[in-house]
Short mmCIF file of N, CA and C and ligand atoms in Angstrom, two decimals:
data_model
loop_
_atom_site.label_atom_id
_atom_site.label_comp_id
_atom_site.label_asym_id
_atom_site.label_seq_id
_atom_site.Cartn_x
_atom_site.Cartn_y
_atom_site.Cartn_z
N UNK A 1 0.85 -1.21 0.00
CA UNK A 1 0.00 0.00 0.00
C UNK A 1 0.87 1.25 0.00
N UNK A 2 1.08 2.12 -1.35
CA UNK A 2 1.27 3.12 -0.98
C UNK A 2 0.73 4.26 -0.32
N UNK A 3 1.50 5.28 0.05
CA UNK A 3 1.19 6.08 1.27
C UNK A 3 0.33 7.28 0.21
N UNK A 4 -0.72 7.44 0.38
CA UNK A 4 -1.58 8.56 0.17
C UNK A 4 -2.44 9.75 0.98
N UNK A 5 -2.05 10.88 0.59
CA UNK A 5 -2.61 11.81 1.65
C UNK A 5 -3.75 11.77 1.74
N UNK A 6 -4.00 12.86 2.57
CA UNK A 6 -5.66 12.28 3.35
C UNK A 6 -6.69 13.69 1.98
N UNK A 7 -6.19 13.17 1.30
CA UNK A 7 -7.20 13.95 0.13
C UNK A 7 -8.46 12.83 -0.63
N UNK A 8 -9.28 13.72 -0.53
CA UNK A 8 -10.46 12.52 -1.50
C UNK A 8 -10.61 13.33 -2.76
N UNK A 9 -11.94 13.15 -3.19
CA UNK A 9 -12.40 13.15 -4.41
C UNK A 9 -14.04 14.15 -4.07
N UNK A 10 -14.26 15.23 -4.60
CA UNK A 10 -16.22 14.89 -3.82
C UNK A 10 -16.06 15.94 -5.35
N UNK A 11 -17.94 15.67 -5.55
CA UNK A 11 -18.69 15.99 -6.45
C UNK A 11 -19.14 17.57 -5.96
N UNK A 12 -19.21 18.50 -6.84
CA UNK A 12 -18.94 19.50 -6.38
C UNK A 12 -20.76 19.50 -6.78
N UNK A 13 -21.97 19.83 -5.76
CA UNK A 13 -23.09 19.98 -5.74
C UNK A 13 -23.19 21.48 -6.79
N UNK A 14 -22.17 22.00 -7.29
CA UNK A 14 -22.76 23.55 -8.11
C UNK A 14 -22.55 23.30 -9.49
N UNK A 15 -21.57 22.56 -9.80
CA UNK A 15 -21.42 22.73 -11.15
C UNK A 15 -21.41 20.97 -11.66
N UNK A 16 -21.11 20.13 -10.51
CA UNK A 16 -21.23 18.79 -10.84
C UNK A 16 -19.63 18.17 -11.58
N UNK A 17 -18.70 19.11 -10.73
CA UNK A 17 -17.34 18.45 -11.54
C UNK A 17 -17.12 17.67 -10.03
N UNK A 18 -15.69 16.96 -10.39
CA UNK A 18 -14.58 16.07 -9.09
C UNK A 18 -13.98 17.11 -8.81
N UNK A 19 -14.09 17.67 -7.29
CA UNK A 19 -12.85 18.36 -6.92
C UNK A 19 -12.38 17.72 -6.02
N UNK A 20 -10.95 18.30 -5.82
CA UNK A 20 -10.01 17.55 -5.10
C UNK A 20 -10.95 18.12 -3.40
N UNK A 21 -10.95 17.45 -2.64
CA UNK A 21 -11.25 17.09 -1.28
C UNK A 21 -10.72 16.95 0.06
N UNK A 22 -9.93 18.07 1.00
CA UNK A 22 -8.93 17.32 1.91
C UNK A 22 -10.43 17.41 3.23
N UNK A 23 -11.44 17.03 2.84
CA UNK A 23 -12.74 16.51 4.11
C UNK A 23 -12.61 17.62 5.05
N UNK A 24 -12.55 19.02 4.45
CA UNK A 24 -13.04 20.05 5.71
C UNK A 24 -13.88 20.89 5.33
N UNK A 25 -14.32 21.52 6.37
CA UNK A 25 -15.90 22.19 5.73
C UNK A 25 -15.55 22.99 4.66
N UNK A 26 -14.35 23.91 5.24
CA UNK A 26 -13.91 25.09 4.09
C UNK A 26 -13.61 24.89 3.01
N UNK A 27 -13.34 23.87 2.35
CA UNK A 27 -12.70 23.54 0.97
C UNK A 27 -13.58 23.87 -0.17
N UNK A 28 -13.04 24.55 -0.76
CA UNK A 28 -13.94 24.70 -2.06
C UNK A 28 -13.74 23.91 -3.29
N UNK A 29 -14.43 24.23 -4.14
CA UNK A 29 -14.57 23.15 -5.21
C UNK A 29 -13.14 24.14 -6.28
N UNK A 30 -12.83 23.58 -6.69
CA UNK A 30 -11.54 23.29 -7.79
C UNK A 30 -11.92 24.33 -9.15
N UNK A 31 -12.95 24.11 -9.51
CA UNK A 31 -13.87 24.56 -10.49
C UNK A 31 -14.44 26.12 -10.54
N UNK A 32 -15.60 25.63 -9.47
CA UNK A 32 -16.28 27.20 -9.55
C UNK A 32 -15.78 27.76 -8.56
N UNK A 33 -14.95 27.30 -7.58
CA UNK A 33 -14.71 27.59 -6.09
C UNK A 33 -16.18 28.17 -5.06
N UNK A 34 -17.60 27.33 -4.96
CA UNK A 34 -18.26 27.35 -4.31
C UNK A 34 -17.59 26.34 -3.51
N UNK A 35 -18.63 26.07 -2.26
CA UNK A 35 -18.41 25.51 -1.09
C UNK A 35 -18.54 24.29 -1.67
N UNK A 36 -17.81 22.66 -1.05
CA UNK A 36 -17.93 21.51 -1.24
C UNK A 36 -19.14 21.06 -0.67
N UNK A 37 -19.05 21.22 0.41
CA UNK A 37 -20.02 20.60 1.31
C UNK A 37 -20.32 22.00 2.27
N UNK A 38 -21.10 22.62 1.42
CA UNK A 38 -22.55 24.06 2.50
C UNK A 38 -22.85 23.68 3.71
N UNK A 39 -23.58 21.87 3.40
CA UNK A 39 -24.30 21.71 4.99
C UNK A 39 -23.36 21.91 6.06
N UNK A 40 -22.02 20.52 5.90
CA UNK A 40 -20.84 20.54 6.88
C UNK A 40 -20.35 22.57 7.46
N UNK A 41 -20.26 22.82 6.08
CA UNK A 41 -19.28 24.22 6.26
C UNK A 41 -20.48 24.92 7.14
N UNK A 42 -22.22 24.84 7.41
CA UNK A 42 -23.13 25.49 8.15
C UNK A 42 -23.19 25.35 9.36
N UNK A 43 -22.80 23.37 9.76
CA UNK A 43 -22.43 23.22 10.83
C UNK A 43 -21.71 23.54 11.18
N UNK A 44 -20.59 23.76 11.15
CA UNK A 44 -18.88 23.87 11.48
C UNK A 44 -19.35 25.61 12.09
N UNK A 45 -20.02 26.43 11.28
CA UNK A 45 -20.75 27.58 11.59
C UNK A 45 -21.42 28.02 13.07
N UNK A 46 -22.39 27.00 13.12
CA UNK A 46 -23.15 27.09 14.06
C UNK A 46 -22.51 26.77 15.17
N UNK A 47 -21.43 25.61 15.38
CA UNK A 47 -20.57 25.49 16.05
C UNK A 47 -19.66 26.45 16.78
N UNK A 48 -19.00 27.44 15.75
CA UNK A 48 -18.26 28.15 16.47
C UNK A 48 -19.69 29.17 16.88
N UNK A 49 -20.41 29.33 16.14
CA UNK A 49 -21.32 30.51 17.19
C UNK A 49 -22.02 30.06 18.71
N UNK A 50 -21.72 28.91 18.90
CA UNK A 50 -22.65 28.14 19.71
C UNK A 50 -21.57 28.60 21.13
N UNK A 51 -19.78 28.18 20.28
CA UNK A 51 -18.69 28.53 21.46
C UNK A 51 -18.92 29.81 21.72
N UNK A 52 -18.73 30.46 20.81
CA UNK A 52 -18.68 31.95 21.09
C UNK A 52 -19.83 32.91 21.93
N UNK A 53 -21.23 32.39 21.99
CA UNK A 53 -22.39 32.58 23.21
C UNK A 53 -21.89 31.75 24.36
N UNK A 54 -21.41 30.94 24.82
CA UNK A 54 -21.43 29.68 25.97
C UNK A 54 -20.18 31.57 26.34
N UNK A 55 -19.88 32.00 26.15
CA UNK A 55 -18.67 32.82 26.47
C UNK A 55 -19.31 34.12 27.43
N UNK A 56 -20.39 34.42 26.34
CA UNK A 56 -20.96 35.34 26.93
C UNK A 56 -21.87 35.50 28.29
N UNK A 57 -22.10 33.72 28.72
CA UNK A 57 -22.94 33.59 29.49
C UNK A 57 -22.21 34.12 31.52
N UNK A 58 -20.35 34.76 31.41
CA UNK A 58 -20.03 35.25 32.61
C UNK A 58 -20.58 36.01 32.47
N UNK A 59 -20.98 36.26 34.18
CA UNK A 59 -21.99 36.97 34.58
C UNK A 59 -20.81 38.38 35.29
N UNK A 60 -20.89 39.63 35.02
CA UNK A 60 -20.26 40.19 36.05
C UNK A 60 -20.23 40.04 37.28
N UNK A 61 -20.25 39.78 38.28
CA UNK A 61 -20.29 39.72 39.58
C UNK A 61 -20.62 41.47 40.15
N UNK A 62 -21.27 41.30 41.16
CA UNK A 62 -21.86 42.84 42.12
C UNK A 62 -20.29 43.10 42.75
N UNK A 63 -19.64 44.12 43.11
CA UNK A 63 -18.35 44.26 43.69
C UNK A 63 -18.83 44.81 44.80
N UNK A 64 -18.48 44.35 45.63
CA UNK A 64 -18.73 44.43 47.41
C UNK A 64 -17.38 45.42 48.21
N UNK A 65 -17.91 46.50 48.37
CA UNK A 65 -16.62 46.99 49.23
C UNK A 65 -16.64 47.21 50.56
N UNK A 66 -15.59 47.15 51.14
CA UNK A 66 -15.08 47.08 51.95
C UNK A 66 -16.09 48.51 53.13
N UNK A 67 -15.91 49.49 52.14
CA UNK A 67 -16.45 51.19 53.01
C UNK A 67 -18.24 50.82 52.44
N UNK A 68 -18.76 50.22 52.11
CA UNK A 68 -19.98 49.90 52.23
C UNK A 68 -20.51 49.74 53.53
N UNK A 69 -22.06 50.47 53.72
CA UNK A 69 -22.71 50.16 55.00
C UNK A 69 -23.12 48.72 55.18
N UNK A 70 -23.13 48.50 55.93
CA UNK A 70 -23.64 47.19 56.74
C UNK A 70 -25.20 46.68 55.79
N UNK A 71 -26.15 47.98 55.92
CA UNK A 71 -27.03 47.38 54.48
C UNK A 71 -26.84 47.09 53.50
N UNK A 72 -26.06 48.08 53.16
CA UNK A 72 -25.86 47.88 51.31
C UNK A 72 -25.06 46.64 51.08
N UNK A 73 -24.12 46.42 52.11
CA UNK A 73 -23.61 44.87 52.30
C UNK A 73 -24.53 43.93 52.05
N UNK A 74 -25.15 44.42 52.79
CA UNK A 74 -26.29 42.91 53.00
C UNK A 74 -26.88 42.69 51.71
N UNK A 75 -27.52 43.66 51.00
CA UNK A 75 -28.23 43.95 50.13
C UNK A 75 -27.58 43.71 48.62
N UNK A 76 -26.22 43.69 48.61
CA UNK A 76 -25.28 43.32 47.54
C UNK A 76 -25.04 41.86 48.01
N UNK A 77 -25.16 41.59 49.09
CA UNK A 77 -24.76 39.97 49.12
C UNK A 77 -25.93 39.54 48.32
N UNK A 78 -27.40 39.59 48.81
CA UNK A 78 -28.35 39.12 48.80
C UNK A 78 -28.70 39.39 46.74
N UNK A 79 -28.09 40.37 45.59
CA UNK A 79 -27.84 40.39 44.89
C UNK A 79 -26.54 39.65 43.92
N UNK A 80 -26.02 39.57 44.67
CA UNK A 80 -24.99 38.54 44.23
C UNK A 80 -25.27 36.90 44.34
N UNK A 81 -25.86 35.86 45.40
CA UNK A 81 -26.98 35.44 45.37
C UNK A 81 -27.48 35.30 44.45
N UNK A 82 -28.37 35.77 43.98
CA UNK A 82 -29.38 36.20 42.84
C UNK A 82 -28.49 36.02 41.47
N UNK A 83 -27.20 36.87 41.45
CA UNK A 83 -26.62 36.13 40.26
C UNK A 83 -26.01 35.28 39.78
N UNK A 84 -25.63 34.68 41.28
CA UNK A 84 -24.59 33.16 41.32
C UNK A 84 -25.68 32.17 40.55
N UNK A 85 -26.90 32.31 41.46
CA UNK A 85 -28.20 31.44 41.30
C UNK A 85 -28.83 31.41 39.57
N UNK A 86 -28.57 32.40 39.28
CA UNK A 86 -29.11 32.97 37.63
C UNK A 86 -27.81 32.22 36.24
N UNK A 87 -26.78 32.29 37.29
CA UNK A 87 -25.25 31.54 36.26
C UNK A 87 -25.94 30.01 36.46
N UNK A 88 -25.80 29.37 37.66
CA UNK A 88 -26.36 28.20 38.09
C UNK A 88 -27.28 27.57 37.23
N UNK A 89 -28.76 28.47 36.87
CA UNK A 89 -29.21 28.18 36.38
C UNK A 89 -29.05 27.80 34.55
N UNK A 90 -28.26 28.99 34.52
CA UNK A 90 -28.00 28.89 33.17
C UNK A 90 -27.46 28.23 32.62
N UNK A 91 -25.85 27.74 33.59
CA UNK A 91 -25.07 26.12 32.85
C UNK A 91 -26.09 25.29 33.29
N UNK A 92 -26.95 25.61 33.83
CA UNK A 92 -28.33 23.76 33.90
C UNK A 92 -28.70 23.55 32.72
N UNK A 93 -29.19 25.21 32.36
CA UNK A 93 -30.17 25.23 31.03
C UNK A 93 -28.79 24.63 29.76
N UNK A 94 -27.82 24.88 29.51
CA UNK A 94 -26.81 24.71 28.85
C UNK A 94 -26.45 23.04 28.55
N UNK A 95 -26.33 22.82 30.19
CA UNK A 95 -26.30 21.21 30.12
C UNK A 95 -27.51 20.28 29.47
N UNK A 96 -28.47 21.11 29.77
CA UNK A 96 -30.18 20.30 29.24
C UNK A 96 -29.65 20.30 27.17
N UNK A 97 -29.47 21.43 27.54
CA UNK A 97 -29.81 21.74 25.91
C UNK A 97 -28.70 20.77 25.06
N UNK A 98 -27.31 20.35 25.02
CA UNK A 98 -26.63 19.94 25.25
C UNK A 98 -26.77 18.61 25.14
N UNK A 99 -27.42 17.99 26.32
CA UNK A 99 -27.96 16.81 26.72
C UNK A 99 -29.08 16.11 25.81
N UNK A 100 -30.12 17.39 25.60
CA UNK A 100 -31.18 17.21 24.24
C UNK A 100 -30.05 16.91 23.09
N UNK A 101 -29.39 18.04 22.84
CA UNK A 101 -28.81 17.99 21.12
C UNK A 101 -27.95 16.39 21.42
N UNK A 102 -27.43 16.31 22.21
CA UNK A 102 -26.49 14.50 22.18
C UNK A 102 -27.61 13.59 21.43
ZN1 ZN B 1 -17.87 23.46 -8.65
#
């Protein structure tokens, strides 16, 4: 067996020629240079947008100081709380969704 790179062959869905193929979403066709494979290259898409929200989901945190009254203490704890609980919830919702798409 000789040694052959990891190139294939795929049918280019736009114009219907062989283009050369190294199986990644981005590759374009040889020919017209449209996309090989749209669907893959849509997933591969949705993918990085999917990373790129999971990013957005830190929450700032309330900053608690030190020269704060004793209420507003309390009252920023009891807000902070509230957003630990709201992150909490959200990697649940993350894991569900996640758990569905598996
Ligand atoms: Zn083509």
């Amino acid at each position: 067996m000789a040694d052959t790179p990891l190139v294939s062959t795929k049918k280019c869905p736009f114009c219907q020629q062989w283009s050369e193929w190294q199986l990644q979403p981005t590759d374009r066709c040889t020919h017209c240079g449209q996309l090989l494979d749209p669907q893959a290259h849509h997933r591969a898409q949705q993918a990085t947008d999917a990373t790129h929200k999971k990013g957005q989901f830190a929450v700032r945190l309330i900053q608690i100081n030190p020269e704060d009254g004793a209420v507003l203490r309390f009252l920023k704890w009891i807000v902070r709380g509230g957003q630990l609980l709201f992150m909490a919830l959200l990697g649940l919702f993350v894991w569900i969704a996640t758990a569905v798409a598996a």
